Coordinates of C-alpha atoms and ligand atoms in Angstrom, one line a residue:
M1 CA 13.2 -6.8 -10.7
L2 CA 10.9 -5.6 -8.0
Q3 CA 9.0 -8.0 -5.8
L4 CA 5.9 -7.1 -3.8
H5 CA 4.9 -9.3 -0.8
V6 CA 1.7 -8.2 0.8
I7 CA 1.7 -9.8 4.2
A8 CA -1.7 -8.5 5.3
S9 CA -4.2 -6.1 3.8
G10 CA -7.5 -4.9 5.2
S11 CA -9.0 -3.0 8.1
K12 CA -7.5 -5.4 10.7
G13 CA -3.9 -4.8 9.8
N14 CA -1.6 -3.9 6.9
A15 CA 2.0 -4.7 6.0
A16 CA 3.8 -5.1 2.7
I17 CA 7.4 -5.8 1.8
I18 CA 9.0 -4.4 -1.4
K19 CA 12.4 -5.8 -2.5
D20 CA 14.5 -5.3 -5.6
S21 CA 15.9 -8.8 -6.3
A22 CA 19.3 -7.2 -7.2
A23 CA 19.6 -5.5 -3.7
E24 CA 20.4 -6.9 -0.3
A25 CA 18.0 -4.6 1.5
A26 CA 14.2 -4.4 1.5
L27 CA 11.6 -2.0 2.6
L28 CA 8.4 -2.4 4.6
I29 CA 5.3 -0.3 4.0
D30 CA 3.3 0.0 7.3
C31 CA 3.2 -2.4 10.2
G32 CA -0.3 -2.9 11.5
I33 CA 0.4 -6.5 12.3
C34 CA 2.2 -8.3 15.2
K35 CA 5.9 -9.1 15.1
R36 CA 5.2 -12.9 14.8
D37 CA 3.1 -12.4 11.6
L38 CA 5.6 -10.0 10.2
I39 CA 8.5 -12.4 10.7
A40 CA 6.5 -15.3 9.4
G41 CA 5.5 -13.2 6.4
C42 CA 9.2 -12.4 5.7
V43 CA 10.2 -16.1 5.9
G44 CA 7.3 -17.1 3.6
A45 CA 8.4 -14.5 1.1
G46 CA 12.0 -15.5 1.3
V47 CA 13.1 -12.1 2.7
D48 CA 15.5 -12.0 5.6
P49 CA 13.9 -9.9 8.3
A50 CA 17.3 -8.4 9.2
S51 CA 17.4 -7.0 5.6
L52 CA 14.4 -4.7 6.3
T53 CA 16.3 -1.5 6.5
D54 CA 13.5 1.0 5.8
I55 CA 9.9 1.3 7.0
L56 CA 7.5 3.7 5.2
I57 CA 4.3 4.8 6.9
T58 CA 1.4 5.7 4.7
H59 CA -0.7 7.3 7.5
D60 CA -1.4 7.2 11.2
H61 CA -4.4 4.9 11.4
S62 CA -3.8 2.0 13.8
D63 CA -4.4 -0.7 11.2
H64 CA -1.2 0.6 9.6
T65 CA 0.9 1.3 12.6
K66 CA -0.1 -0.7 15.7
G67 CA 2.6 -3.4 15.5
L68 CA 5.4 -1.0 14.8
G69 CA 7.0 -0.7 18.2
V70 CA 7.3 -4.4 19.0
A71 CA 8.2 -5.3 15.4
V72 CA 11.0 -2.7 15.2
R73 CA 12.5 -3.9 18.5
G74 CA 12.4 -7.5 17.1
L75 CA 14.0 -6.5 13.8
T76 CA 16.7 -4.6 15.6
K77 CA 17.5 -7.6 17.7
L78 CA 17.8 -9.7 14.5
G79 CA 20.4 -7.2 13.3
A80 CA 18.3 -4.9 11.1
Q81 CA 19.4 -1.2 11.0
V82 CA 16.0 0.5 10.6
T83 CA 15.1 3.9 9.3
I84 CA 11.5 4.9 9.7
H85 CA 10.1 7.3 7.0
A86 CA 7.0 9.2 7.8
S87 CA 5.7 12.8 7.5
P88 CA 6.3 15.0 10.6
A89 CA 2.6 15.4 11.1
V90 CA 2.0 11.6 11.1
R91 CA 4.9 11.1 13.6
A92 CA 3.4 13.8 15.8
V93 CA 0.2 11.9 16.4
S94 CA 1.3 8.3 16.2
G95 CA 2.2 6.6 19.4
P96 CA 3.5 3.5 17.6
V97 CA 5.9 5.6 15.5
E98 CA 7.2 7.3 18.5
E99 CA 7.5 4.0 20.4
A100 CA 9.5 2.5 17.5
L101 CA 11.8 5.5 17.4
G102 CA 12.5 5.0 21.1
T103 CA 14.4 1.8 20.1
E104 CA 18.2 2.2 20.2
G105 CA 19.7 2.5 16.7
V106 CA 16.5 3.3 14.9
S107 CA 16.5 6.6 12.9
F108 CA 13.8 8.8 11.5
H109 CA 13.6 10.3 8.1
P110 CA 10.8 12.9 7.6
F111 CA 9.2 13.1 4.2
R112 CA 6.7 15.3 2.4
A113 CA 4.5 14.8 -0.7
G114 CA 6.7 15.3 -3.8
D115 CA 9.8 13.9 -2.1
A116 CA 12.0 11.3 -3.7
L117 CA 13.8 9.2 -1.1
S118 CA 16.2 6.2 -1.0
A119 CA 14.9 3.2 0.8
G120 CA 15.8 -0.5 0.8
G121 CA 18.1 0.0 -2.2
M122 CA 15.2 1.6 -4.2
Q123 CA 14.0 5.1 -5.1
V124 CA 10.6 6.0 -3.6
H125 CA 8.5 8.9 -4.8
V126 CA 6.0 10.1 -2.3
F127 CA 2.6 11.4 -3.3
R128 CA -0.4 12.7 -1.3
T129 CA -3.6 10.7 -1.0
S130 CA -7.0 11.8 0.3
H131 CA -8.0 10.1 3.5
D132 CA -9.4 11.0 7.0
A133 CA -6.0 10.7 8.7
V134 CA -3.8 13.7 9.8
E135 CA -1.9 13.2 6.5
S136 CA -1.8 10.2 4.1
F137 CA 0.5 9.1 1.3
G138 CA 1.1 6.6 -1.5
F139 CA 4.3 5.6 -3.1
R140 CA 5.9 4.9 -6.5
V141 CA 8.9 2.7 -6.1
E142 CA 11.6 2.4 -8.7
G143 CA 14.4 -0.2 -8.9
E144 CA 17.7 -0.1 -10.6
G145 CA 18.1 0.8 -14.3
E146 CA 17.5 3.7 -16.5
G147 CA 14.5 5.0 -18.4
W148 CA 12.2 2.2 -19.6
A149 CA 14.5 -0.4 -18.2
K150 CA 13.8 0.8 -14.7
D151 CA 11.3 -1.5 -12.9
T152 CA 8.5 0.3 -11.2
L153 CA 5.7 -0.3 -8.7
G154 CA 2.7 1.8 -7.6
Y155 CA 1.2 1.6 -4.2
L156 CA -2.1 3.2 -3.4
T157 CA -4.4 2.3 -0.5
D158 CA -6.6 4.3 2.0
T159 CA -7.8 7.0 -0.2
G160 CA -11.3 8.2 -1.0
C161 CA -10.4 9.4 -4.5
V162 CA -7.4 9.1 -6.8
T163 CA -5.6 12.4 -6.5
P164 CA -4.0 13.9 -9.7
E165 CA -0.6 13.3 -8.1
A166 CA -1.5 9.6 -7.4
H167 CA -2.7 9.1 -11.0
D168 CA 0.5 10.6 -12.4
A169 CA 2.6 8.5 -10.1
L170 CA 0.9 5.2 -11.0
Q171 CA 1.4 5.6 -14.8
G172 CA 3.7 3.1 -16.5
V173 CA 4.2 0.9 -13.5
R174 CA 4.8 -2.9 -13.9
L175 CA 3.3 -3.9 -10.6
L176 CA 0.3 -2.1 -9.2
A177 CA -1.2 -2.3 -5.7
L178 CA -4.5 -0.6 -5.9
E179 CA -7.2 -0.2 -3.2
A180 CA -10.6 -1.8 -4.0
N181 CA -12.1 -1.5 -0.5
H182 CA -15.8 -2.0 -1.0
D183 CA -18.7 -2.7 -3.3
V184 CA -20.9 0.4 -3.0
Q185 CA -24.2 -1.5 -2.9
M186 CA -23.0 -3.9 -0.3
L187 CA -21.8 -1.0 1.8
R188 CA -25.0 1.0 1.4
E189 CA -27.1 -2.1 2.3
G190 CA -24.8 -3.4 5.0
S191 CA -24.8 -3.1 8.8
Y192 CA -22.4 -0.2 9.3
P193 CA -23.8 2.9 11.0
Y194 CA -24.8 5.7 8.6
L195 CA -22.0 8.0 9.6
L196 CA -19.4 5.3 9.0
K197 CA -20.9 4.5 5.6
Q198 CA -20.7 8.2 4.7
R199 CA -17.1 8.4 5.8
I200 CA -16.1 5.4 3.7
L201 CA -17.9 6.7 0.7
S202 CA -16.5 10.2 1.0
D203 CA -13.5 11.7 -0.9
R204 CA -11.5 11.1 2.3
G205 CA -12.6 7.5 2.8
H206 CA -11.7 4.4 0.7
L207 CA -11.8 3.5 -3.0
S208 CA -14.6 1.3 -4.1
N209 CA -14.3 -1.5 -6.7
D210 CA -15.8 0.8 -9.3
Q211 CA -13.3 3.6 -8.5
A212 CA -10.4 1.2 -8.6
A213 CA -11.7 -0.2 -12.0
A214 CA -12.1 3.4 -13.3
E215 CA -8.6 4.3 -12.3
L216 CA -7.2 1.1 -13.9
D217 CA -9.1 1.9 -17.1
Q218 CA -7.5 5.4 -17.1
L219 CA -4.1 4.0 -16.5
L220 CA -4.4 1.4 -19.3
S221 CA -5.5 4.2 -21.7
C222 CA -2.4 6.2 -20.9
L223 CA 0.9 5.9 -22.7
G224 CA 2.8 3.4 -20.6
G225 CA -0.3 1.3 -19.8
T226 CA 1.3 -1.6 -21.7
M227 CA 4.0 -1.8 -19.0
L228 CA 1.6 -3.3 -16.5
E229 CA 2.0 -7.0 -15.7
Q230 CA 0.2 -7.5 -12.4
V231 CA -2.4 -5.6 -10.4
V232 CA -3.5 -6.5 -6.9
A233 CA -6.7 -5.3 -5.2
M234 CA -5.8 -4.0 -1.7
H235 CA -7.5 -3.2 1.6
V236 CA -10.6 -5.2 0.6
S237 CA -13.3 -5.0 3.2
Q238 CA -14.5 -8.3 4.7
E239 CA -17.9 -6.7 5.5
N240 CA -18.7 -4.7 2.4
N241 CA -16.9 -6.6 -0.3
L242 CA -15.9 -10.1 -1.5
Y243 CA -12.4 -10.9 -2.4
L244 CA -13.5 -12.4 -5.7
Q245 CA -15.6 -9.4 -6.6
A246 CA -12.7 -7.0 -6.0
Q247 CA -10.4 -9.1 -8.2
E248 CA -13.1 -9.4 -10.9
A249 CA -13.6 -5.7 -11.0
L250 CA -10.0 -5.3 -12.0
A251 CA -9.9 -8.4 -14.2
Q252 CA -12.9 -7.1 -16.2
V253 CA -11.0 -3.9 -17.1
L254 CA -8.0 -5.8 -18.2
A255 CA -10.3 -8.0 -20.4
L256 CA -11.9 -4.9 -21.9
H257 CA -8.5 -3.6 -22.9
Q258 CA -7.5 -7.1 -24.0
H259 CA -4.5 -6.5 -21.8
P260 CA -2.4 -9.5 -20.8
A261 CA -1.7 -8.4 -17.2
S262 CA -3.2 -10.5 -14.4
A263 CA -5.4 -9.4 -11.5
S264 CA -5.2 -10.8 -8.0
V265 CA -6.4 -9.9 -4.5
A266 CA -4.5 -9.2 -1.2
K267 CA -6.2 -10.8 1.8
Q268 CA -6.3 -10.1 5.5
K269 CA -4.6 -13.3 6.6
T270 CA -3.1 -15.0 3.6
P271 CA 0.1 -13.3 2.2
I272 CA 0.4 -12.9 -1.6
S273 CA 3.5 -12.2 -3.7
L274 CA 3.8 -10.4 -7.0
I275 CA 7.1 -11.0 -8.7
Ligands
LIG301 ZN1 -6.4 1.1 6.5
LIG302 ZN1 -6.8 4.5 7.0

């Protein structure tokens, strides 16, 4: 079965580990946190840091990449053989990706939207998201098994809207990490400068609680919606949202569908595990 360990989520830093319990290896999505927090997160999640063989980069923003160079050197010293997966355009503009690739023994695997790649003993399908980065992506991760027996996870953060590719990729997953960044009213009435508010609200910004709830509603209405067991609200703003509010937005949709899945929330500083 797949496990999702979100070490940190939010505008100050992001990192999440995905592991198939049947596999030795594990993969890391993004590294916008320091090495110490990453290693502590691994230990807390029961994942050997040396088993992190693959790192997937969603996009080039620093809250997703800034710890990469130091963390990769640390993982390599612990014996990990790391491959970094990112799009060529993201690599081209990301200092931390380039820094990490300067570490001896670290390799690079370029991906594009629509690719299926092998990482951490799992299959990963890459889809495009809509965000104000040079390019941005989400992932559908599949574990061992065939057909309906295959365990699946969807990972979507840092997107201003749910692209059709993203919606398709999230269908029928058992574990779902879904951005619920802001409460629109809190953002509108909050202290952020006008242009920043417009950026966040735009189609290339971040998903609101309402947008996340609408997407969850759509997914539960699809064939395969019954597969869902856990959904976690991601990248929740500490300025323009409340953790409980983001979680409730998703829980209400589950209640509406009388769906037995549970809703939780990923925080900036406290790791959470979905198993
Ligand atoms: Zn971000
Ligand atoms: Zn971003």
